[in-house]
Short mmCIF file of C-alpha atoms and ligand atoms in Angstrom, two decimals:
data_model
loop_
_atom_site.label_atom_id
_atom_site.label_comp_id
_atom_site.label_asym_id
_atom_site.label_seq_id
_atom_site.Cartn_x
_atom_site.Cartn_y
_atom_site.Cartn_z
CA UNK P 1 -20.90 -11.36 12.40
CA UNK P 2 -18.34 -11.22 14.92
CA UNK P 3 -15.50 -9.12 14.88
CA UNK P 4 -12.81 -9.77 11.98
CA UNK P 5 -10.02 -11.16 14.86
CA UNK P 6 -12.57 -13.80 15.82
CA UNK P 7 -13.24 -14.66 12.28
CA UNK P 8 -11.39 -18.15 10.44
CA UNK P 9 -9.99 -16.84 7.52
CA UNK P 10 -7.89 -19.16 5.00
CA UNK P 11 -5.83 -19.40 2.01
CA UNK P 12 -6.16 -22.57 -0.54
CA UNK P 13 -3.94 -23.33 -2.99
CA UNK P 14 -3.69 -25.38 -6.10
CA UNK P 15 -0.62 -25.90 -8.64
CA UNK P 16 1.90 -28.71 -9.28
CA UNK P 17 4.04 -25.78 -9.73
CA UNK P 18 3.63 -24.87 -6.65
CA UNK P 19 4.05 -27.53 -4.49
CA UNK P 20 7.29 -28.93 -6.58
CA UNK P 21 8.95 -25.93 -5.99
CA UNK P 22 9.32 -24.79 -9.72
CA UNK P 23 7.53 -21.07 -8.39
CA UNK P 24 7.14 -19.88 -5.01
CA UNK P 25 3.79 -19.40 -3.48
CA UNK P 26 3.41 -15.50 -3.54
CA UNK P 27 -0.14 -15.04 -3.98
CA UNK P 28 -0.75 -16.19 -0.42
CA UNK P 29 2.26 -14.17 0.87
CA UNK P 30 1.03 -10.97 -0.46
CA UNK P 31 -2.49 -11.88 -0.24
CA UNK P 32 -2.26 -13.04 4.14
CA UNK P 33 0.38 -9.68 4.45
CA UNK P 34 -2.84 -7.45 2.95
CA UNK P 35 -5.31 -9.07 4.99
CA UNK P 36 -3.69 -9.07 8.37
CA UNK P 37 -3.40 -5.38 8.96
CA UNK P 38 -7.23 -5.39 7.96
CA UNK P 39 -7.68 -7.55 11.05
CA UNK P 40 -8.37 -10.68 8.88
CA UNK P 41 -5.42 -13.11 10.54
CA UNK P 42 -4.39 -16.65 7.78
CA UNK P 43 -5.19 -19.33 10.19
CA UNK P 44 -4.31 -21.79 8.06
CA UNK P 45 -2.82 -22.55 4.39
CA UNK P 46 -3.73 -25.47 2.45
CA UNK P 47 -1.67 -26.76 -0.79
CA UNK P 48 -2.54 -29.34 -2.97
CA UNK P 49 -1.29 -30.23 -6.50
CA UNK P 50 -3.37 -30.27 -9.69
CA UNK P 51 -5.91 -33.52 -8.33
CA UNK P 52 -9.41 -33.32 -8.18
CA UNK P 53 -9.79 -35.29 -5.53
CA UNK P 54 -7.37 -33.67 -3.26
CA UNK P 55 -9.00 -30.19 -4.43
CA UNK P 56 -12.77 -31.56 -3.33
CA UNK P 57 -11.65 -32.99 0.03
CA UNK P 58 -9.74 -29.99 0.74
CA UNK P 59 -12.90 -27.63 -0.17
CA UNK P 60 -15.00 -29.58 2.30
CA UNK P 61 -12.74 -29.34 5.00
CA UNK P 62 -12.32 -25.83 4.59
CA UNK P 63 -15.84 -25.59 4.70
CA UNK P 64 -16.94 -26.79 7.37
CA UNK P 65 -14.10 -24.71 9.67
CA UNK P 66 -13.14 -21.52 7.87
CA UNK P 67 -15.88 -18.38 7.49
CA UNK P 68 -14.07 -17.52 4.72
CA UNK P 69 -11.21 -18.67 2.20
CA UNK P 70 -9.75 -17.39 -0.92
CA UNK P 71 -8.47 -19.92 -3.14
CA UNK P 72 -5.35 -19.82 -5.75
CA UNK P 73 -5.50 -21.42 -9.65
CA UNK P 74 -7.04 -24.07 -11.59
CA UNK P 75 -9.44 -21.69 -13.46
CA UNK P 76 -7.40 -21.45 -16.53
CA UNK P 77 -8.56 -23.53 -19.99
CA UNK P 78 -6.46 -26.76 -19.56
CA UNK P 79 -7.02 -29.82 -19.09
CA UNK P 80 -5.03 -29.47 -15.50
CA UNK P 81 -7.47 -26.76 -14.42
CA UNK P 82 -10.16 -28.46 -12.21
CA UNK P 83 -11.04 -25.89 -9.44
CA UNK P 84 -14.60 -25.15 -10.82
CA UNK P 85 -15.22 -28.50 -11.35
CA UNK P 86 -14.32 -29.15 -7.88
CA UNK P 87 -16.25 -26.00 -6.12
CA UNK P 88 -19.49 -27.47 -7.75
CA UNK P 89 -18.92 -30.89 -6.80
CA UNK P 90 -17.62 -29.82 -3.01
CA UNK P 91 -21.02 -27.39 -3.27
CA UNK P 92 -23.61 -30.24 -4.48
CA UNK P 93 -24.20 -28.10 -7.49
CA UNK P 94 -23.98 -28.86 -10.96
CA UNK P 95 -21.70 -26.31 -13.25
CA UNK P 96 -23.78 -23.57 -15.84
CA UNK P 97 -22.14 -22.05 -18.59
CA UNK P 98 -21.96 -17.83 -17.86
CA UNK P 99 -23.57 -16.83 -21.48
CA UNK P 100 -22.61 -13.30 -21.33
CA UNK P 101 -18.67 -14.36 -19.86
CA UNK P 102 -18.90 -16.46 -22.70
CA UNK P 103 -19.73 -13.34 -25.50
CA UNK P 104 -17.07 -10.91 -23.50
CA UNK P 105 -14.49 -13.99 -24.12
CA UNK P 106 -15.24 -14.20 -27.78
CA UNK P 107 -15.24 -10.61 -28.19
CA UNK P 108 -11.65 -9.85 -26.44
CA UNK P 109 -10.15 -12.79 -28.55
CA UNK P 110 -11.74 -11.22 -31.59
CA UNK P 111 -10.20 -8.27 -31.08
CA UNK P 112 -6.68 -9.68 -30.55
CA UNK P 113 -6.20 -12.43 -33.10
CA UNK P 114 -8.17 -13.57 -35.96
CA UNK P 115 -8.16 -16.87 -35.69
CA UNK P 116 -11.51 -18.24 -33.72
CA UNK P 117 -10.82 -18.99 -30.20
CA UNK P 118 -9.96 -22.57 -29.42
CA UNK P 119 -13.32 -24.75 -27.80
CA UNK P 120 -10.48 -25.37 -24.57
CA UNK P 121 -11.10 -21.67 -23.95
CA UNK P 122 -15.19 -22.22 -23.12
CA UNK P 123 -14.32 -24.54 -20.06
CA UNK P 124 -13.31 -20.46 -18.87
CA UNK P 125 -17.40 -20.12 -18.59
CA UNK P 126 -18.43 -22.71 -17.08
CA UNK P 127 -19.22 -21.84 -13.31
CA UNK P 128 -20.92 -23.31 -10.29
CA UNK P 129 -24.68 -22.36 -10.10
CA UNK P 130 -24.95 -20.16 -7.49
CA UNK P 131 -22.06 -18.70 -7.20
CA UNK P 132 -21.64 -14.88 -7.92
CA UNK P 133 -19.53 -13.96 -10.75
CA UNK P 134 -16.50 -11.83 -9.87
CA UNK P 135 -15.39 -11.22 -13.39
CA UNK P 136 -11.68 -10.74 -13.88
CA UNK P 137 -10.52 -7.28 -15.14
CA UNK P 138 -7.91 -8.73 -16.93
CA UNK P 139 -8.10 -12.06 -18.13
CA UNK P 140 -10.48 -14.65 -19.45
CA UNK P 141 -10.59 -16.95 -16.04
CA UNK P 142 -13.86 -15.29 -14.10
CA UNK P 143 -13.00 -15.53 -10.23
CA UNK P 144 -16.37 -16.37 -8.55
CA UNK P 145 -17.69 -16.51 -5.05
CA UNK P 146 -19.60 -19.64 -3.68
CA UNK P 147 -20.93 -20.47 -0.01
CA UNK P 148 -20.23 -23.88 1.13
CA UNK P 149 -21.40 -24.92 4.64
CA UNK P 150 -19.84 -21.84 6.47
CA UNK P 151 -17.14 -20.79 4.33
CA UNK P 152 -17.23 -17.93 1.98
CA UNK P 153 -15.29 -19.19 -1.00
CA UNK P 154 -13.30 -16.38 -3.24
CA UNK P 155 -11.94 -18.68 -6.52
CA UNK P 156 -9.42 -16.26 -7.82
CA UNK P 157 -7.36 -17.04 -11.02
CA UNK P 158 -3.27 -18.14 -10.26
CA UNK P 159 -1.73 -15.56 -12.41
CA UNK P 160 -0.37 -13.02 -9.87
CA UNK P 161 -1.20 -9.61 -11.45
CA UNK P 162 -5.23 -10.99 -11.74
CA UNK P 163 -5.09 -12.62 -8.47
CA UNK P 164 -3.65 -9.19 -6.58
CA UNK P 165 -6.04 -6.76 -8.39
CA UNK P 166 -9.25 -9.25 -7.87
CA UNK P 167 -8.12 -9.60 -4.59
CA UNK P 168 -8.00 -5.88 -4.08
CA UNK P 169 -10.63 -4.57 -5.73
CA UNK P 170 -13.67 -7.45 -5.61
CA UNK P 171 -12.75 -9.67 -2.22
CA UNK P 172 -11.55 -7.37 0.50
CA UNK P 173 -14.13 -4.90 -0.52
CA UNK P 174 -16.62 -7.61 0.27
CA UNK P 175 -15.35 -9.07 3.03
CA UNK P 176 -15.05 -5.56 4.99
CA UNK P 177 -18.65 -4.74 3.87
CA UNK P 178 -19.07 -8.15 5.80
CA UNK P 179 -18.20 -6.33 9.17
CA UNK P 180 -20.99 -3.39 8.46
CA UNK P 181 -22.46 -2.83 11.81
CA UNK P 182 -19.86 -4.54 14.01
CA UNK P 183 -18.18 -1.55 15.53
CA UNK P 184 -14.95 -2.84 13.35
CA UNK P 185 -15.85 -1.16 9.73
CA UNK P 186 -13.03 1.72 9.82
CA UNK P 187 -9.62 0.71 10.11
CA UNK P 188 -6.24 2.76 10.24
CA UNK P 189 -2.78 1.33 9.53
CA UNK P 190 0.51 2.36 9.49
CA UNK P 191 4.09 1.00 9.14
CA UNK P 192 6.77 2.43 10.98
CA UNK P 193 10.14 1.67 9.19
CA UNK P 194 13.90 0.89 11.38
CA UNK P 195 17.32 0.36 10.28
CA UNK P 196 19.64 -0.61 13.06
CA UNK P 197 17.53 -2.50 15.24
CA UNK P 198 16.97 -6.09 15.33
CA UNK P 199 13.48 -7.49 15.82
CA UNK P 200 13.80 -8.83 19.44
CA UNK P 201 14.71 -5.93 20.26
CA UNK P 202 11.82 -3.97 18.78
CA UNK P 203 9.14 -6.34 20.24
CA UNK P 204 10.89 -5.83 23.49
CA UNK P 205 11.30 -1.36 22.89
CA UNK P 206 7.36 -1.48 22.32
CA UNK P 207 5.90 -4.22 24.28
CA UNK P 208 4.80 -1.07 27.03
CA UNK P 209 3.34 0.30 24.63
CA UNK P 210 1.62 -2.56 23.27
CA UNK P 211 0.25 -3.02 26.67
CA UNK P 212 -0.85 0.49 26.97
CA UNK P 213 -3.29 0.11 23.43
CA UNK P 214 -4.80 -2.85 23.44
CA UNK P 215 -7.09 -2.32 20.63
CA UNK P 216 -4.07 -1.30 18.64
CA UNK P 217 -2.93 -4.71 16.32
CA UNK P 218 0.94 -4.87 16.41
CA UNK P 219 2.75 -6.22 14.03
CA UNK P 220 6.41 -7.28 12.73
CA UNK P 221 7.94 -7.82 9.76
CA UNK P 222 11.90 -8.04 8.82
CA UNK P 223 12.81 -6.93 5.50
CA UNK P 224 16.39 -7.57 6.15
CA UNK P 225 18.34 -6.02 7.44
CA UNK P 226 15.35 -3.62 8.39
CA UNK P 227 12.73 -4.49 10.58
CA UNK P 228 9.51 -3.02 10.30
CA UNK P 229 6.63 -2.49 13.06
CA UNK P 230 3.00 -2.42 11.36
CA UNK P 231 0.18 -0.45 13.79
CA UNK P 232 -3.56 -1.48 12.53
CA UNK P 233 -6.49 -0.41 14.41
CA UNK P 234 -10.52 -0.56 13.68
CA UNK P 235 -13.16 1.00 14.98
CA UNK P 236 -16.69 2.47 14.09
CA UNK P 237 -15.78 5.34 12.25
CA UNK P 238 -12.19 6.68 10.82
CA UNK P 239 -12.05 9.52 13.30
CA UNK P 240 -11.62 6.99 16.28
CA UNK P 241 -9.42 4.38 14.56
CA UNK P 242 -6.83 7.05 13.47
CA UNK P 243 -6.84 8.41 17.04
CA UNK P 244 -6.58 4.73 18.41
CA UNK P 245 -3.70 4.59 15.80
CA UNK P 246 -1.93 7.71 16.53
CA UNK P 247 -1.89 7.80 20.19
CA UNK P 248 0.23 4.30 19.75
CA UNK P 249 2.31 5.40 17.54
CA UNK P 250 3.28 8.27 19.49
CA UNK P 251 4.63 6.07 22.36
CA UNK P 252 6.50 3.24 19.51
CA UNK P 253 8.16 7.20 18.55
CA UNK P 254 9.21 7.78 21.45
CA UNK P 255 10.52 3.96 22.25
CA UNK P 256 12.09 4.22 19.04
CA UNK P 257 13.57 7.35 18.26
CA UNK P 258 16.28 7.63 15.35
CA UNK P 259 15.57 3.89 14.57
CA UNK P 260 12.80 4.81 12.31
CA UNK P 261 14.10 6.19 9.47
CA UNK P 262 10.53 6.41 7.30
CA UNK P 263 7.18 4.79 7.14
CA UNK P 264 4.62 3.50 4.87
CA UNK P 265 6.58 2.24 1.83
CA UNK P 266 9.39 4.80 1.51
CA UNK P 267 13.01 2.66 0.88
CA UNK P 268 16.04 3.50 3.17
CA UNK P 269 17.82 4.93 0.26
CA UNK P 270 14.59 7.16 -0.83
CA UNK P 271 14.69 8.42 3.15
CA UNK P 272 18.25 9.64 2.83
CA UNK P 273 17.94 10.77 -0.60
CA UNK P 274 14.61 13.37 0.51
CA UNK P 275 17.63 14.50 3.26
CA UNK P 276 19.43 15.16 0.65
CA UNK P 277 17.39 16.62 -1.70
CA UNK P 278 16.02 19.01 0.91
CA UNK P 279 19.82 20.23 1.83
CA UNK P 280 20.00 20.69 -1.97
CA UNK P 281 22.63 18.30 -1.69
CA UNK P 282 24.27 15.62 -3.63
CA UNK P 283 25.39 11.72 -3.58
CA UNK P 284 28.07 9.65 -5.30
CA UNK P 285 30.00 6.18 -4.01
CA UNK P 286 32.66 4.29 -4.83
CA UNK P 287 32.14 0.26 -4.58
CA UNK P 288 34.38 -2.14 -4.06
CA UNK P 289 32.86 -5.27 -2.46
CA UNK P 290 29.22 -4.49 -3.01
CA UNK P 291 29.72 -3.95 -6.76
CA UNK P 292 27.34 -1.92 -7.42
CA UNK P 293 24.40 -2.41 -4.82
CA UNK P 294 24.51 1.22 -2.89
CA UNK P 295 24.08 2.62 -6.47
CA UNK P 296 21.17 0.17 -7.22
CA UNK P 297 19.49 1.16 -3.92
CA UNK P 298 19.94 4.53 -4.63
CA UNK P 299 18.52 4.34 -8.25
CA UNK P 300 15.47 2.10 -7.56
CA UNK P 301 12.97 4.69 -6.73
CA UNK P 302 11.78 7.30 -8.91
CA UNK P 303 13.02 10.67 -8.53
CA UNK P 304 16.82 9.34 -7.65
CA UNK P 305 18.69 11.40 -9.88
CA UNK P 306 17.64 14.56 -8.27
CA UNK P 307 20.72 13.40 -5.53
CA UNK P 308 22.25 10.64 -6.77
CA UNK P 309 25.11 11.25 -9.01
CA UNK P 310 26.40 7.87 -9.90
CA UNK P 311 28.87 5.68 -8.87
CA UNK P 312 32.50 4.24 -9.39
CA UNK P 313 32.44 0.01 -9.27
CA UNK P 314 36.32 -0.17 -8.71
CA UNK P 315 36.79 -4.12 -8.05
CA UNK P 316 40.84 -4.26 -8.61
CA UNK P 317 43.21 -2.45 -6.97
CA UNK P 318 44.25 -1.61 -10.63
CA UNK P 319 40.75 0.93 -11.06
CA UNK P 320 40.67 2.06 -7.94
CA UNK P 321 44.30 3.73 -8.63
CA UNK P 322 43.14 4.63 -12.08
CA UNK P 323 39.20 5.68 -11.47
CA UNK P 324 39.29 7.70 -8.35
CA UNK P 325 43.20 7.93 -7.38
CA UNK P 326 43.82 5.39 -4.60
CA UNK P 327 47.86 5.90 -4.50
CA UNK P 328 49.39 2.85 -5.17
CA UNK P 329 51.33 3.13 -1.71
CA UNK P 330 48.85 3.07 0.36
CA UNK P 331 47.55 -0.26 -1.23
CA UNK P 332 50.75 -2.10 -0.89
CA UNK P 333 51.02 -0.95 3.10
CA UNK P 334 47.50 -1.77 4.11
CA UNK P 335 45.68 -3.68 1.17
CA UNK P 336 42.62 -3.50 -0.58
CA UNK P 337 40.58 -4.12 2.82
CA UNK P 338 41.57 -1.14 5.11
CA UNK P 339 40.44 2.06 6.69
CA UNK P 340 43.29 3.76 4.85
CA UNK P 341 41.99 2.10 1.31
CA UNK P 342 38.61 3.50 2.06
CA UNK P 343 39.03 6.75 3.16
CA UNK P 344 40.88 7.44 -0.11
CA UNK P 345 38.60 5.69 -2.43
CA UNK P 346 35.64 7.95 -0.53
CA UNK P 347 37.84 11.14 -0.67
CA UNK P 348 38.84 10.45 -4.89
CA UNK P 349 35.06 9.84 -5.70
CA UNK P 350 34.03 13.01 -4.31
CA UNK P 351 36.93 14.93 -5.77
CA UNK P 352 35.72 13.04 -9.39
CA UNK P 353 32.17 13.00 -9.26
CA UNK P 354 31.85 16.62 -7.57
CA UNK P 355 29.33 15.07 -5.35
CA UNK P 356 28.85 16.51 -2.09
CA UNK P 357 28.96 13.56 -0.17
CA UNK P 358 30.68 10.12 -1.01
CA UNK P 359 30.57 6.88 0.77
CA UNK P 360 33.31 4.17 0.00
CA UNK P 361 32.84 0.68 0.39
CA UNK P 362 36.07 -2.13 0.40
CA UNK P 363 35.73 -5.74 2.44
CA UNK P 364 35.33 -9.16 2.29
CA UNK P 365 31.96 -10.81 1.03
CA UNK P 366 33.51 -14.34 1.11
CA UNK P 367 32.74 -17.39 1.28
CA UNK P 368 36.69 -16.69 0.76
CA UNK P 369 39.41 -14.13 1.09
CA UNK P 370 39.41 -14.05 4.78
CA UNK P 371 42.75 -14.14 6.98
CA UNK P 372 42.72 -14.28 11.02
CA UNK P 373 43.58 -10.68 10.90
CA UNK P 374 41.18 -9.87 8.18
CA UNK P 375 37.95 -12.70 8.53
CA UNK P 376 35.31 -12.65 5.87
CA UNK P 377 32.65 -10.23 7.10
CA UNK P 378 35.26 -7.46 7.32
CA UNK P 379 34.11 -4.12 5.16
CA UNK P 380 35.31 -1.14 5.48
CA UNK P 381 32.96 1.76 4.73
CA UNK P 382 34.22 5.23 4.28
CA UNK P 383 32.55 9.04 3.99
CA UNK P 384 33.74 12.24 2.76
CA UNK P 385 31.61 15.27 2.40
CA UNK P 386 31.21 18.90 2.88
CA UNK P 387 32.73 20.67 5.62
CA UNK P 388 35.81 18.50 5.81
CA UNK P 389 33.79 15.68 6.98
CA UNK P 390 36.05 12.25 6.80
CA UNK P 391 35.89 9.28 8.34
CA UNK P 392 35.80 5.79 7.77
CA UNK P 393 34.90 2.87 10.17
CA UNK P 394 35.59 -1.09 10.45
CA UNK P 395 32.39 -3.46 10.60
CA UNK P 396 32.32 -7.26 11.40
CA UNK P 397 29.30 -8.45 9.53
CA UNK P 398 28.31 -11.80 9.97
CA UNK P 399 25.87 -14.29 7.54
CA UNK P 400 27.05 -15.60 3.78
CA UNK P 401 28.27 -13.41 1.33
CA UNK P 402 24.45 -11.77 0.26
CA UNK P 403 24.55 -10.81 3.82
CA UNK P 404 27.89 -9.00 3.92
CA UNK P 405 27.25 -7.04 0.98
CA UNK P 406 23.43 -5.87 1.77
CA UNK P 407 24.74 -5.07 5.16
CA UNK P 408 27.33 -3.19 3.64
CA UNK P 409 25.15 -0.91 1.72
CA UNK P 410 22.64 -0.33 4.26
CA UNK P 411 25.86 0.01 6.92
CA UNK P 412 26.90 3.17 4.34
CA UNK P 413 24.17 4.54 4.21
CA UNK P 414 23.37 4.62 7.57
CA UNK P 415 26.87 5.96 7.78
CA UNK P 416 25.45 9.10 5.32
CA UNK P 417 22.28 9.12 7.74
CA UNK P 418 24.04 10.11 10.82
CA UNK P 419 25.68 12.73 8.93
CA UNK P 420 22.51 14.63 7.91
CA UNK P 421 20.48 14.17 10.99
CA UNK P 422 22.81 15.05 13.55
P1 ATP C 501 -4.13 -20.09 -16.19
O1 ATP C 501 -5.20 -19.44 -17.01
O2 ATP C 501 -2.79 -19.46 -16.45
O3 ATP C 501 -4.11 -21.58 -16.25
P2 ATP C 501 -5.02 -20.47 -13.46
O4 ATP C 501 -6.03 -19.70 -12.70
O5 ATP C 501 -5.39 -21.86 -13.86
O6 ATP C 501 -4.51 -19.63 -14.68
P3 ATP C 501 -2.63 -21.60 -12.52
O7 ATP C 501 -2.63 -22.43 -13.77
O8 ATP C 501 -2.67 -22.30 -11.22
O9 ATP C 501 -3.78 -20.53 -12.55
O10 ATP C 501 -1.38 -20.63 -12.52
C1 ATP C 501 -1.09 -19.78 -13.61
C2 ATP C 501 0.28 -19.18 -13.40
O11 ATP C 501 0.25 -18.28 -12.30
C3 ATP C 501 1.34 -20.20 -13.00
O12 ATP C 501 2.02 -20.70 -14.13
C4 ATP C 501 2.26 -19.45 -12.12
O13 ATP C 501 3.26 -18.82 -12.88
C5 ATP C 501 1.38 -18.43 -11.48
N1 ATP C 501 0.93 -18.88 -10.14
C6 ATP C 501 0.03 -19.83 -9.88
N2 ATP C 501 -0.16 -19.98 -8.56
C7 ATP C 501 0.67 -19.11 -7.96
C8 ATP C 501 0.96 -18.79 -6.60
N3 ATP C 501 0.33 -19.42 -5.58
N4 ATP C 501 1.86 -17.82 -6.33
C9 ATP C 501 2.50 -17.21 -7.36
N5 ATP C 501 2.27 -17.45 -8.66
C10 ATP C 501 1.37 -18.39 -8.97
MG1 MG C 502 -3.95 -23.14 -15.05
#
């Protein structure tokens, strides 16, 4: 077989759900972003809705250009499910019923309910001859694979959890296996994680470097507002891919410098909060605009409260007098939106909470609110920590109101970064 970048790999999927609009198509998201660092790249997608003949036609075009394809739903028990069906017809095959999927059904419903399990549920068994049975760890829908013409075919169930773990742990397995003896059967990955940078810029930081390693995949994703560079390489044995790998990343490093703030799954906030945590050091805010989101970012990962303290949500000028001792003064001379606002609302939460840091956080998410002086996009963000570190600076974010406030956050603490890497 030829290497996996040569190789026509697709995605197929079925669902009237899908293609109205009523759920977005994840499966193949997730499923193309696992398979590309592998080296496998989604040529093409293919979505049709619940119709058997648009689900044969579909198979046997497929098959006669793709080496392999993983298809999405239509194994479940109703009436709407025809993808088996279809994968026999498409394969010139007639359908066999899978006695001993059949017994495992029967037992699994026995266990759960005691009512005997509807006849609907048996169309679950019924499977193209030939095919190999994949099984399904956690449902009753068996994913199978079946060769038509060229195409390896994986049928995987819709449901995302089965579809992700068969996908995982039955199809890449056996399409890597594929590769045995191709000088491609170790591979090496790694994601290096930015804040600050945007993604033209990245491609353009890297692109010597990408010259320098050809064998090395590059990759980028945005995750906004971060962008992300992913670094894949194969080889023949795991030794030689994970020097491929590193010598690359070693030149994005130095391209990249303070940009990356983590890699390989960390979160922005879990980065700054292992800072902290290693200066035995501690985190609160105080939120005016962003209602709450700094504190969500900085409670999403496990292990937060071992530097995050908590947070003060003060939306009205009215709390943030009463919650963390803005002086009533200095909102009637500047407003709610100012550097003077914020640099007292990040100086009272650290005096309250007996953090040692606290960033502050007071603008204008719009759509409305915004003055020529003052235009929507205009945040404040404010720090005070140990040391008599406090400062607070004026940002111009632009996009709708989402925008403003993720930039926000990330803008604070980004702020809290420079802070404890300088
Ligand atoms: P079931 O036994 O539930 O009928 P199935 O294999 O027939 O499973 P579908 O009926 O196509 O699969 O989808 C089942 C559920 O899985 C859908 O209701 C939907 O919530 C989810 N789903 C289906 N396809 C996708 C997809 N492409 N991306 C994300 N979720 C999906
Ligand atoms: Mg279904």
């Amino acid at each position: 077989m030829s290497t996996p970048h040569a190789q026509v790999v697709e995605l197929f999927v079925t669902g009237d759900e899908v293609l109205r609009g009523t759920i977005a198509d994840t499966n193949s998201a997730t499923t193309a972003a696992k398979l590309y660092p592998l080296g496998f790249t989604v040529r093409r997608i293919t979505g049709v809705m619940d119709r058997g003949e648009d689900i044969r036609r579909a198979l046997l075009e497929i098959s006669a250009r793709a080496d392999w394809c993983l298809v999405s739903g239509g194994l479940g028990p109703t009436s709407d499910d025809l993808t088996a069906a279809c994968a026999a017809q498409a394969a010139g095959v007639e359908l066999r019923l899978d006695e001993p999927w059949l017994a495992g059904m029967r037992a699994r419903w026995a266990q759960r309910r005691a009512e005997p399990m509807p006849l609907n549920n048996e169309r679950q068994a019924w499977v193209p001859e030939g095919c190999e049975l994949l099984g399904n760890p956690d449902g009753s829908a068996p994913a199978f694979a079946l060769r038509i013409d060229r195409c390896h075919f994986f049928f995987l169930p819709g449901v995302p959890r089965e579809h992700h773990r068969i996908v995982d742990e039955l199809v890449i397995p056996r399409m890597l296996a594929a590769l045995h003896g191709t000088g491609h059967t170790a591979h090496r990955s790694r994601v290096l994680q930015c804040v600050g940078i945007a993604e033209s810029k990245l491609d353009e930081l890297v692109s010597p470097a990408r010259l320098a390693h050809p064998k090395v995949r590059f990759g980028f994703r945005t995750k906004f507002p971060e962008n992300h560079l992913s670094l894949a390489a194969r080889a023949e044995t795991v030794a030689e891919a994970e020097s491929l790998l590193a010598a690359a990343e070693a030149d994005c490093r130095k391209e990249l410098g303070s940009f990356i703030y983590g890699q390989d799954g960390v979160s922005f906030a879990q980065a700054i909060g292992n800072l902290l945590v290693a200066r035995s050091q501690t985190l609160a805010c105080a939120e005016s605009c962003t209602g709450g989101l700094v504190s969500q970012l900085c409670t999403e990962y496990a292990g937060s409260s071992r530097s995050f303290v908590g947070a003060f949500i003060t939306y009205s000028n009215d709390l943030k007098e009463r919650a963390i001792g803005v002086r009533h003064e200095t909102l009637v001379a500047h407003g709610a939106v100012s550097r003077e606002t914020a640099l007292e609302m990040a100086v009272g939460a650290r005096e309250k909470s007996g953090a040692s840091w606290a960033l502050s956080i007071t603008g204008i998410a719009g759509p409305d609110g915004g003055s020529a002086e003052k235009p929507v996009g205009t945040v404040f963000i404010g720090i005070a920590g140990p040391n008599g570190v406090l400062e607070a600076r004026a940002n111009l974010f632009r996009g709708d109101r989402g925008q403003v406030r993720t930039q926000s956050a990330f803008a604070a603490l980004q702020l809290l970064r420079e802070q404890l890497t300088r």
